CSV table of C-alpha atoms and ligand atoms in Angstrom, one decimal:
chain,number,residue,atom,x,y,z
A,1,MET,CA,-43.2,-45.2,-27.5
A,2,ASP,CA,-46.7,-45.7,-28.6
A,3,ILE,CA,-48.0,-42.4,-29.9
A,4,PHE,CA,-51.4,-42.8,-28.2
A,5,ARG,CA,-49.8,-43.6,-24.9
A,6,ALA,CA,-47.5,-40.7,-25.2
A,7,ARG,CA,-50.6,-38.4,-25.8
A,8,ARG,CA,-52.3,-39.8,-22.7
A,9,ASP,CA,-49.1,-39.1,-20.7
A,10,ARG,CA,-49.2,-35.5,-21.9
A,11,LEU,CA,-52.8,-35.3,-21.0
A,12,ILE,CA,-52.0,-36.5,-17.5
A,13,ASP,CA,-49.3,-33.8,-17.2
A,14,ALA,CA,-51.7,-31.1,-18.4
A,15,MET,CA,-54.4,-32.3,-15.9
A,16,MET,CA,-51.9,-32.5,-13.1
A,17,ALA,CA,-50.8,-28.9,-13.9
A,18,ALA,CA,-54.5,-28.0,-13.5
A,19,GLY,CA,-55.0,-29.8,-10.2
A,20,GLY,CA,-55.4,-33.4,-11.3
A,21,GLY,CA,-58.4,-35.7,-11.1
A,22,ILE,CA,-59.9,-38.4,-13.2
A,23,ALA,CA,-60.8,-38.1,-16.9
A,24,VAL,CA,-63.6,-40.3,-18.3
A,25,ILE,CA,-63.9,-40.1,-22.1
A,26,PRO,CA,-66.4,-42.2,-24.0
A,27,THR,CA,-66.1,-43.0,-27.7
A,28,ALA,CA,-69.1,-42.2,-30.0
A,29,PRO,CA,-72.3,-44.1,-29.7
A,30,GLU,CA,-73.5,-46.3,-32.6
A,31,ARG,CA,-76.5,-44.9,-34.5
A,32,GLU,CA,-79.3,-46.9,-36.0
A,33,ARG,CA,-80.3,-45.7,-39.5
A,34,ASN,CA,-83.4,-47.9,-39.7
A,35,GLY,CA,-84.6,-51.4,-38.9
A,36,GLY,CA,-81.3,-52.8,-37.5
A,37,ASN,CA,-79.1,-51.1,-40.1
A,38,PHE,CA,-76.5,-48.8,-38.6
A,39,PHE,CA,-74.7,-45.7,-39.9
A,40,PRO,CA,-71.1,-46.4,-40.7
A,41,TYR,CA,-69.3,-46.3,-37.4
A,42,ARG,CA,-66.8,-43.6,-36.6
A,43,ALA,CA,-65.0,-43.3,-33.2
A,44,ASP,CA,-65.2,-40.1,-31.3
A,45,SER,CA,-62.4,-37.7,-32.2
A,46,GLN,CA,-61.2,-37.0,-28.6
A,47,PHE,CA,-61.3,-40.7,-27.8
A,48,PHE,CA,-59.5,-41.7,-31.0
A,49,TYR,CA,-56.9,-39.1,-30.5
A,50,LEU,CA,-56.0,-40.6,-27.1
A,51,CYS,CA,-56.5,-44.3,-27.8
A,52,GLY,CA,-56.3,-45.2,-31.5
A,53,PHE,CA,-59.0,-47.7,-30.7
A,54,CYS,CA,-61.8,-47.8,-33.2
A,55,GLU,CA,-64.3,-50.2,-31.7
A,56,PRO,CA,-67.7,-48.9,-30.5
A,57,GLN,CA,-68.8,-49.2,-26.8
A,58,ALA,CA,-65.5,-48.1,-25.2
A,59,VAL,CA,-64.6,-45.6,-22.5
A,60,LEU,CA,-61.2,-44.3,-21.6
A,61,VAL,CA,-60.4,-43.5,-17.9
A,62,ILE,CA,-57.3,-41.6,-17.0
A,63,GLN,CA,-56.3,-41.1,-13.4
A,64,ALA,CA,-54.1,-38.1,-13.0
A,65,ASP,CA,-52.6,-38.3,-9.5
A,66,GLU,CA,-49.4,-39.5,-7.8
A,67,SER,CA,-50.0,-43.0,-9.2
A,68,PRO,CA,-51.4,-42.3,-12.7
A,69,ARG,CA,-53.3,-45.0,-14.5
A,70,GLN,CA,-54.7,-45.4,-18.0
A,71,ILE,CA,-57.7,-47.7,-18.2
A,72,LEU,CA,-59.8,-48.9,-21.1
A,73,PHE,CA,-63.3,-50.2,-20.8
A,74,CYS,CA,-64.3,-52.1,-24.0
A,75,ARG,CA,-66.5,-54.9,-25.4
A,76,ALA,CA,-65.7,-58.3,-24.0
A,77,LYS,CA,-64.8,-61.1,-26.5
A,78,ASN,CA,-67.9,-62.8,-27.8
A,79,GLU,CA,-67.3,-65.4,-30.5
A,80,ALA,CA,-71.0,-65.7,-31.3
A,81,GLN,CA,-71.3,-62.0,-31.9
A,82,GLU,CA,-68.0,-61.8,-33.7
A,83,ILE,CA,-69.5,-64.2,-36.4
A,84,TRP,CA,-72.0,-61.4,-37.2
A,85,THR,CA,-70.0,-58.2,-36.7
A,86,GLY,CA,-66.4,-59.1,-36.8
A,87,HIS,CA,-63.3,-59.1,-34.6
A,88,ARG,CA,-63.3,-57.6,-31.1
A,89,HIS,CA,-60.1,-57.2,-29.2
A,90,GLY,CA,-61.5,-57.8,-25.8
A,91,PRO,CA,-60.0,-56.2,-22.7
A,92,ASN,CA,-56.8,-58.4,-22.4
A,93,ALA,CA,-55.7,-58.0,-26.0
A,94,ALA,CA,-56.7,-54.3,-26.1
A,95,ALA,CA,-54.7,-53.5,-23.0
A,96,GLU,CA,-51.6,-55.0,-24.6
A,97,ARG,CA,-52.0,-53.7,-28.1
A,98,PHE,CA,-53.0,-50.2,-27.1
A,99,CYS,CA,-50.7,-49.9,-24.1
A,100,PHE,CA,-53.2,-49.5,-21.2
A,101,ASP,CA,-52.3,-50.2,-17.6
A,102,ALA,CA,-55.6,-52.1,-17.3
A,103,ALA,CA,-58.7,-52.9,-19.3
A,104,TYR,CA,-62.2,-54.2,-18.3
A,105,PRO,CA,-65.4,-55.2,-20.0
A,106,ILE,CA,-67.6,-52.2,-20.7
A,107,GLU,CA,-70.4,-53.7,-18.6
A,108,GLU,CA,-68.3,-53.0,-15.5
A,109,LEU,CA,-68.0,-49.3,-16.1
A,110,ASP,CA,-71.0,-48.1,-14.1
A,111,LYS,CA,-70.1,-50.5,-11.2
A,112,LYS,CA,-66.4,-49.4,-11.1
A,113,LEU,CA,-66.9,-45.7,-11.8
A,114,PRO,CA,-68.0,-44.5,-8.3
A,115,GLY,CA,-64.9,-46.3,-6.8
A,116,LEU,CA,-62.6,-44.7,-9.4
A,117,LEU,CA,-64.1,-41.2,-8.6
A,118,ALA,CA,-63.5,-41.7,-4.9
A,119,ASN,CA,-61.1,-39.1,-3.5
A,120,GLN,CA,-60.4,-37.5,-6.8
A,121,PRO,CA,-60.6,-33.7,-6.7
A,122,ALA,CA,-62.3,-33.4,-10.1
A,123,LEU,CA,-64.0,-35.4,-12.8
A,124,TRP,CA,-62.9,-34.3,-16.3
A,125,THR,CA,-65.2,-35.2,-19.2
A,126,SER,CA,-67.0,-33.8,-22.2
A,127,LEU,CA,-70.0,-31.9,-21.0
A,128,ALA,CA,-73.3,-31.1,-22.8
A,129,ALA,CA,-72.2,-32.9,-25.9
A,130,ASP,CA,-74.5,-36.0,-25.4
A,131,SER,CA,-77.4,-35.9,-22.9
A,132,GLU,CA,-77.2,-39.7,-22.4
A,133,TRP,CA,-73.5,-39.3,-21.4
A,134,ASP,CA,-74.3,-36.3,-19.1
A,135,ARG,CA,-76.9,-38.4,-17.3
A,136,ARG,CA,-74.5,-41.3,-16.8
A,137,VAL,CA,-71.7,-39.1,-15.4
A,138,LEU,CA,-74.1,-37.3,-13.0
A,139,GLY,CA,-75.4,-40.7,-11.9
A,140,ALA,CA,-71.8,-41.8,-11.1
A,141,ILE,CA,-71.2,-38.7,-9.1
A,142,ARG,CA,-74.5,-39.1,-7.2
A,143,GLU,CA,-73.5,-42.7,-6.5
A,144,ALA,CA,-70.0,-41.7,-5.4
A,145,ARG,CA,-71.6,-39.1,-3.0
A,146,SER,CA,-74.1,-41.5,-1.6
A,147,THR,CA,-71.4,-44.0,-0.7
A,148,ALA,CA,-68.9,-41.3,0.5
A,149,ARG,CA,-67.4,-41.8,3.9
A,150,ALA,CA,-65.2,-39.3,5.7
A,151,GLU,CA,-62.1,-40.9,4.0
A,152,ASN,CA,-63.7,-41.3,0.7
A,153,ALA,CA,-64.9,-38.0,-0.8
A,154,ALA,CA,-66.6,-37.6,-4.2
A,155,PRO,CA,-65.1,-35.1,-6.7
A,156,SER,CA,-66.0,-31.6,-5.8
A,157,ALA,CA,-65.7,-30.3,-9.4
A,158,VAL,CA,-66.7,-31.4,-12.9
A,159,ARG,CA,-64.4,-30.0,-15.5
A,160,GLU,CA,-64.5,-29.8,-19.3
A,161,ILE,CA,-61.8,-32.1,-20.8
A,162,SER,CA,-61.8,-30.1,-24.1
A,163,ALA,CA,-60.1,-27.2,-22.2
A,164,VAL,CA,-56.9,-29.2,-22.2
A,165,LEU,CA,-57.4,-31.7,-25.1
A,166,ASP,CA,-58.3,-29.0,-27.7
A,167,GLU,CA,-55.0,-27.3,-27.0
A,168,MET,CA,-53.2,-30.5,-27.6
A,169,ARG,CA,-55.1,-31.3,-30.8
A,170,LEU,CA,-54.5,-27.8,-32.2
A,171,ILE,CA,-50.8,-28.5,-32.7
A,172,LYS,CA,-50.3,-31.6,-34.9
A,173,ASP,CA,-47.6,-34.1,-34.3
A,174,GLU,CA,-45.5,-35.8,-37.0
A,175,SER,CA,-47.8,-38.8,-37.2
A,176,GLU,CA,-50.8,-36.6,-37.6
A,177,LEU,CA,-49.1,-34.5,-40.3
A,178,ALA,CA,-48.1,-37.6,-42.3
A,179,THR,CA,-51.7,-38.7,-42.4
A,180,MET,CA,-53.1,-35.2,-43.2
A,181,CYS,CA,-50.6,-34.8,-46.1
A,182,ARG,CA,-51.7,-38.1,-47.5
A,183,ALA,CA,-55.4,-37.2,-47.1
A,184,ALA,CA,-54.7,-33.9,-48.9
A,185,GLU,CA,-52.9,-35.8,-51.7
A,186,ILE,CA,-55.7,-38.3,-52.2
A,187,THR,CA,-58.3,-35.4,-52.2
A,188,ALA,CA,-56.3,-33.3,-54.7
A,189,ALA,CA,-56.1,-36.3,-57.0
A,190,ALA,CA,-59.9,-36.8,-56.6
A,191,HIS,CA,-60.5,-33.2,-57.6
A,192,CYS,CA,-58.3,-33.7,-60.7
A,193,ARG,CA,-60.3,-36.8,-61.6
A,194,ALA,CA,-63.5,-34.8,-61.2
A,195,MET,CA,-62.2,-32.0,-63.5
A,196,ARG,CA,-61.4,-34.5,-66.2
A,197,ALA,CA,-64.8,-36.1,-65.9
A,198,THR,CA,-66.8,-32.9,-66.1
A,199,ARG,CA,-68.5,-31.8,-69.3
A,200,PRO,CA,-71.8,-30.2,-70.3
A,201,ASN,CA,-75.0,-32.3,-69.7
A,202,ARG,CA,-73.5,-34.6,-67.2
A,203,PHE,CA,-75.2,-34.7,-63.8
A,204,GLU,CA,-73.6,-33.4,-60.6
A,205,TYR,CA,-74.0,-36.9,-59.0
A,206,GLU,CA,-71.9,-38.4,-61.8
A,207,ILE,CA,-69.0,-36.2,-60.7
A,208,GLU,CA,-69.7,-36.9,-57.0
A,209,ALA,CA,-69.3,-40.6,-57.9
A,210,GLU,CA,-65.9,-39.9,-59.4
A,211,LEU,CA,-64.8,-38.2,-56.1
A,212,LEU,CA,-66.1,-41.1,-54.0
A,213,HIS,CA,-64.3,-43.6,-56.2
A,214,ALA,CA,-61.0,-41.8,-56.0
A,215,PHE,CA,-61.3,-41.5,-52.2
A,216,ARG,CA,-62.1,-45.1,-51.5
A,217,ALA,CA,-59.8,-46.5,-54.2
A,218,ALA,CA,-56.9,-44.8,-52.4
A,219,GLY,CA,-57.8,-46.3,-49.0
A,220,SER,CA,-59.8,-43.4,-47.5
A,221,GLN,CA,-62.5,-44.8,-45.2
A,222,PHE,CA,-65.2,-42.1,-45.7
A,223,PRO,CA,-65.7,-38.6,-47.2
A,224,ALA,CA,-64.8,-36.2,-44.3
A,225,TYR,CA,-68.1,-34.4,-44.9
A,226,PRO,CA,-70.9,-34.5,-47.5
A,227,SER,CA,-69.5,-33.6,-50.9
A,228,ILE,CA,-70.8,-30.4,-52.4
A,229,VAL,CA,-71.0,-30.7,-56.2
A,230,ALA,CA,-72.7,-27.5,-57.2
A,231,SER,CA,-73.2,-26.3,-60.7
A,232,GLY,CA,-74.5,-22.9,-61.9
A,233,PRO,CA,-76.9,-21.3,-59.4
A,234,ASN,CA,-76.3,-24.2,-56.9
A,235,ALA,CA,-72.8,-22.8,-56.3
A,236,CYS,CA,-74.4,-19.9,-54.5
A,237,VAL,CA,-76.0,-22.3,-51.9
A,238,LEU,CA,-73.2,-22.7,-49.4
A,239,HIS,CA,-74.2,-26.1,-48.0
A,240,TYR,CA,-75.7,-27.5,-51.2
A,241,VAL,CA,-75.5,-31.3,-51.1
A,242,ASP,CA,-78.4,-32.6,-53.3
A,243,ASN,CA,-75.9,-33.0,-56.2
A,244,ASP,CA,-78.7,-33.9,-58.6
A,245,ARG,CA,-78.7,-31.2,-61.3
A,246,GLN,CA,-77.7,-31.5,-64.9
A,247,MET,CA,-74.7,-29.2,-65.6
A,248,LEU,CA,-75.1,-26.9,-68.6
A,249,ASN,CA,-72.6,-25.5,-71.1
A,250,GLY,CA,-71.2,-22.1,-70.0
A,251,GLU,CA,-71.7,-22.7,-66.2
A,252,LEU,CA,-69.2,-23.1,-63.4
A,253,LEU,CA,-69.0,-26.2,-61.2
A,254,LEU,CA,-68.0,-25.7,-57.5
A,255,ILE,CA,-66.8,-28.8,-55.8
A,256,ASP,CA,-66.1,-28.8,-52.0
A,257,ALA,CA,-65.1,-32.3,-51.1
A,258,GLY,CA,-62.5,-34.0,-48.9
A,259,CYS,CA,-61.6,-37.5,-47.8
A,260,GLU,CA,-61.1,-38.8,-44.3
A,261,LEU,CA,-58.1,-41.0,-43.9
A,262,ASP,CA,-57.4,-42.9,-40.7
A,263,GLY,CA,-59.5,-40.3,-38.9
A,264,TYR,CA,-58.0,-37.1,-40.5
A,265,ALA,CA,-59.9,-34.8,-42.8
A,266,ALA,CA,-58.8,-33.0,-46.0
A,267,ASP,CA,-61.0,-30.1,-47.2
A,268,ILE,CA,-60.6,-28.8,-50.7
A,269,THR,CA,-62.8,-26.6,-52.9
A,270,ARG,CA,-62.1,-26.0,-56.6
A,271,THR,CA,-64.3,-24.1,-59.1
A,272,PHE,CA,-64.0,-24.6,-62.8
A,273,PRO,CA,-66.0,-24.2,-66.0
A,274,VAL,CA,-68.2,-27.1,-67.0
A,275,ASN,CA,-67.0,-26.8,-70.7
A,276,GLY,CA,-63.3,-26.4,-69.7
A,277,ARG,CA,-63.0,-22.7,-70.7
A,278,PHE,CA,-63.7,-19.7,-68.3
A,279,SER,CA,-65.9,-16.9,-69.8
A,280,GLY,CA,-64.9,-13.2,-69.3
A,281,PRO,CA,-67.0,-12.5,-66.2
A,282,GLN,CA,-66.1,-15.9,-64.7
A,283,ARG,CA,-62.5,-15.3,-65.3
A,284,ASP,CA,-62.6,-11.8,-63.6
A,285,LEU,CA,-64.3,-13.2,-60.5
A,286,TYR,CA,-62.2,-16.3,-60.4
A,287,GLN,CA,-59.0,-14.3,-60.6
A,288,LEU,CA,-60.2,-12.1,-57.8
A,289,VAL,CA,-60.9,-15.0,-55.5
A,290,LEU,CA,-57.6,-16.6,-56.3
A,291,THR,CA,-55.8,-13.3,-55.5
A,292,ALA,CA,-57.7,-13.3,-52.2
A,293,ASN,CA,-56.6,-16.9,-51.5
A,294,LEU,CA,-53.0,-16.0,-52.1
A,295,ALA,CA,-53.2,-12.8,-50.0
A,296,ALA,CA,-54.7,-14.9,-47.1
A,297,GLN,CA,-52.0,-17.5,-47.5
A,298,SER,CA,-49.3,-14.9,-47.3
A,299,LYS,CA,-50.6,-14.0,-43.8
A,300,VAL,CA,-50.3,-17.5,-42.4
A,301,ARG,CA,-47.1,-17.4,-40.4
A,302,PRO,CA,-46.0,-17.4,-36.7
A,303,GLY,CA,-46.3,-13.9,-35.3
A,304,ASN,CA,-49.5,-13.1,-37.2
A,305,ASP,CA,-52.8,-13.7,-35.4
A,306,CYS,CA,-55.2,-16.2,-36.9
A,307,ASN,CA,-57.6,-13.5,-38.1
A,308,ALA,CA,-55.0,-12.0,-40.4
A,309,PRO,CA,-55.8,-14.2,-43.4
A,310,HIS,CA,-59.5,-13.3,-43.2
A,311,GLU,CA,-58.7,-9.6,-43.1
A,312,ALA,CA,-56.4,-10.0,-46.1
A,313,ALA,CA,-59.0,-11.9,-48.1
A,314,VAL,CA,-61.7,-9.4,-47.2
A,315,ALA,CA,-59.5,-6.4,-48.3
A,316,VAL,CA,-58.8,-8.0,-51.7
A,317,LEU,CA,-62.4,-9.1,-52.3
A,318,THR,CA,-63.9,-5.8,-51.3
A,319,GLN,CA,-61.6,-3.8,-53.6
A,320,GLY,CA,-62.4,-6.3,-56.4
A,321,PHE,CA,-66.1,-6.0,-55.9
A,322,ILE,CA,-65.8,-2.2,-56.3
A,323,ASP,CA,-63.6,-2.5,-59.4
A,324,LEU,CA,-66.1,-4.9,-61.0
A,325,GLY,CA,-69.1,-2.6,-60.2
A,326,LEU,CA,-70.7,-4.9,-57.7
A,327,LEU,CA,-70.2,-2.5,-54.7
A,328,LYS,CA,-70.1,1.2,-54.6
A,329,GLY,CA,-68.3,3.3,-52.0
A,330,ALA,CA,-65.0,3.7,-50.3
A,331,THR,CA,-63.1,0.4,-49.6
A,332,GLN,CA,-62.5,1.0,-45.9
A,333,ASP,CA,-66.2,2.0,-45.3
A,334,LEU,CA,-67.4,-1.1,-47.1
A,335,ILE,CA,-65.1,-3.2,-44.9
A,336,GLU,CA,-66.1,-1.5,-41.7
A,337,THR,CA,-69.8,-1.8,-42.5
A,338,GLU,CA,-69.3,-5.4,-43.7
A,339,SER,CA,-71.0,-4.6,-46.9
A,340,TYR,CA,-68.8,-7.2,-48.7
A,341,ARG,CA,-70.8,-9.9,-46.8
A,342,ARG,CA,-73.5,-9.6,-49.4
A,343,PHE,CA,-71.1,-11.5,-51.7
A,344,TYR,CA,-68.7,-13.1,-49.2
A,345,MET,CA,-70.6,-14.2,-46.1
A,346,HIS,CA,-68.4,-16.8,-44.5
A,347,ARG,CA,-65.0,-16.7,-42.8
A,348,THR,CA,-61.8,-17.6,-44.5
A,349,SER,CA,-60.3,-20.3,-42.3
A,350,HIS,CA,-61.0,-23.0,-39.8
A,351,TRP,CA,-58.7,-25.4,-38.0
A,352,LEU,CA,-58.5,-28.8,-39.7
A,353,GLY,CA,-57.6,-32.2,-38.3
A,354,LEU,CA,-59.6,-35.1,-37.0
A,355,ASP,CA,-62.7,-33.0,-37.4
A,356,VAL,CA,-63.1,-31.0,-40.6
A,357,HIS,CA,-63.9,-28.0,-38.4
A,358,ASP,CA,-61.3,-29.1,-35.9
A,359,ALA,CA,-60.9,-28.5,-32.2
A,360,GLY,CA,-59.2,-25.4,-30.8
A,361,SER,CA,-60.3,-21.9,-29.9
A,362,TYR,CA,-59.7,-19.0,-32.2
A,363,LYS,CA,-59.5,-16.4,-29.5
A,364,ILE,CA,-57.9,-16.3,-26.1
A,365,ARG,CA,-59.6,-14.1,-23.6
A,366,GLY,CA,-61.2,-12.2,-26.4
A,367,ALA,CA,-58.1,-11.7,-28.6
A,368,TRP,CA,-57.3,-13.6,-31.8
A,369,ARG,CA,-54.7,-16.2,-31.0
A,370,PRO,CA,-51.3,-16.2,-32.8
A,371,PHE,CA,-50.3,-18.8,-35.3
A,372,VAL,CA,-47.8,-21.4,-34.0
A,373,PRO,CA,-45.9,-24.0,-36.1
A,374,GLY,CA,-47.9,-27.3,-36.3
A,375,MET,CA,-51.3,-25.7,-36.6
A,376,THR,CA,-53.3,-26.8,-39.7
A,377,LEU,CA,-56.1,-24.7,-41.2
A,378,THR,CA,-58.0,-24.1,-44.4
A,379,ILE,CA,-57.8,-21.0,-46.5
A,380,GLU,CA,-61.1,-20.6,-48.4
A,381,PRO,CA,-62.2,-17.3,-49.7
A,382,GLY,CA,-65.1,-17.1,-52.2
A,383,CYS,CA,-67.8,-15.0,-53.8
A,384,TYR,CA,-71.5,-15.8,-54.4
A,385,ILE,CA,-73.6,-13.6,-56.6
A,386,ARG,CA,-77.3,-14.1,-56.6
A,387,PRO,CA,-79.4,-12.5,-59.4
A,388,THR,CA,-80.6,-9.0,-58.3
A,389,ASP,CA,-81.4,-5.9,-60.2
A,390,ASP,CA,-78.4,-3.9,-58.9
A,391,VAL,CA,-75.8,-6.4,-60.0
A,392,PRO,CA,-74.7,-6.7,-63.7
A,393,GLU,CA,-76.4,-9.7,-65.2
A,394,ALA,CA,-73.1,-11.1,-66.5
A,395,PHE,CA,-72.3,-12.0,-62.9
A,396,TRP,CA,-75.6,-13.6,-61.9
A,397,ASN,CA,-75.4,-17.1,-60.4
A,398,ILE,CA,-71.7,-17.2,-60.3
A,399,GLY,CA,-70.4,-18.9,-57.1
A,400,ILE,CA,-66.7,-19.4,-56.6
A,401,ARG,CA,-64.7,-20.7,-53.7
A,402,ILE,CA,-61.0,-21.8,-53.7
A,403,GLU,CA,-60.1,-23.7,-50.6
A,404,ASP,CA,-56.7,-25.1,-49.6
A,405,ASP,CA,-55.3,-26.7,-46.5
A,406,ALA,CA,-52.2,-25.2,-44.9
A,407,LEU,CA,-49.7,-26.2,-42.3
A,408,VAL,CA,-48.1,-23.4,-40.2
A,409,THR,CA,-44.3,-23.8,-40.4
A,410,PRO,CA,-41.6,-21.8,-38.5
A,411,ASP,CA,-41.4,-19.2,-41.2
A,412,GLY,CA,-44.7,-19.2,-43.0
A,413,CYS,CA,-46.9,-22.0,-44.2
A,414,GLU,CA,-46.9,-25.1,-46.4
A,415,ILE,CA,-49.9,-25.7,-48.7
A,416,LEU,CA,-50.8,-29.4,-48.5
A,417,THR,CA,-53.3,-29.2,-51.4
A,418,GLY,CA,-51.2,-28.0,-54.3
A,419,GLY,CA,-51.9,-31.2,-56.2
A,420,ALA,CA,-55.3,-29.8,-57.3
A,421,PRO,CA,-54.8,-27.0,-59.9
A,422,ARG,CA,-56.1,-23.6,-59.2
A,423,GLU,CA,-54.5,-21.2,-61.7
A,424,ILE,CA,-56.8,-20.5,-64.7
A,425,GLU,CA,-54.3,-21.8,-67.3
A,426,GLU,CA,-53.6,-25.0,-65.2
A,427,ILE,CA,-57.3,-25.8,-64.9
A,428,GLU,CA,-58.0,-25.2,-68.6
A,429,GLU,CA,-55.1,-27.3,-69.5
A,430,MET,CA,-56.2,-30.2,-67.2
A,431,MET,CA,-59.7,-30.0,-68.7
A,432,GLN,CA,-58.3,-30.2,-72.3
A,433,GLY,CA,-57.7,-33.8,-71.2
A,434,GLN,CA,-61.4,-34.3,-70.3
A,435,ASP,CA,-62.2,-38.0,-70.3
A,436,GLY,CA,-64.3,-39.3,-73.2
B,501,LIG,N1,-66.3,-28.3,-46.4
B,501,LIG,C1,-66.6,-27.6,-45.2
B,501,LIG,C2,-65.9,-26.3,-45.1
B,501,LIG,O1,-65.4,-25.9,-46.1
B,501,LIG,O2,-65.9,-25.7,-44.1
B,502,LIG,MN1,-63.5,-25.7,-45.1
B,503,LIG,MN1,-64.7,-27.2,-47.7
């Protein structure tokens, strides 16, 4: 059975259980960068999850009623255009290859939509994500209403498709896990390459180039997000992406970079000394963040709620900040008042999958949701110390994050990113083999 068709079947079941209706799910629009040049195209994650179809200008329609139908609207064949922009399946070949019940040229969508909406109790779609799409959907409803006869009612509800799709996407199937493991492996190898290429006086962008080379040479289509290659003080800028500074002897380099493979993201951060050897204060803080990472990891298992890793990381980090003279007070008070946020201001985990910050809620009716086997998430504690008078100067400008990707298993979790070293001795050993 085609995995994408099987997912659409499951979506139909979930929609039927919630009253049925018709789902209309567009892929991502193409975006012009300038003067007829376009940003590299990437399909919408929801659409891709259900279709596996990567061409732009496509819309999935799913009819969830007593006679369910799965319909694709896509670009028609056009040999003249294909000379310029490459192969298009066209509706006939796409229907066969991607297991749809029917397929039509995309130009027919607006004409056919009001008829497809007729007598459906609800229209399910993505709301408020793209104003152009919102306008189009409302137009179709208006049209369906205006042509409604007594026997031909327009949908009386518009419903958010993410409510059912995000729950499906949260638990990865075998095919997704195989791709994610490979994305993690490629990314770990890229981080190793970056470690070996780093030395004093090189520029951050030279190391970024090593990462990009490793990603693409292994078959990844894109970086999953802009790579952060942050040396010295730049490591304390959480979303630093300029990557244009010269790295100096004695500094740390923080790299947060992951590849996207066949739609799926990896997300790894490693922090290591530019000269291959941790100084005393760097070592102390690094070991603290590593201990927080391991404490968080130990909480990723079914039965625990998904905030447990964050609580574990915060407890370790807060105690460490006190022990190192960065914070003063009682551990529990500093946790309750969130005083640790001065040095650790982000959360410890996010879901990972087609999106680097993947679909799926973290709470259900206000309570943290429990871990379930098949969920995938990051574990990424850190500490970021900006220069201020009340902090020992030895710690100024140290930014450290250690980020791994984990799969929840029946009795704990599996770390997918172990190929990138994170113990101090392992890192120093790998950097002994610095290139050149
Ligand atoms: N690289 C994005 C993140 O760590 O969340
Ligand atoms: Mn992350
Ligand atoms: Mn990251």
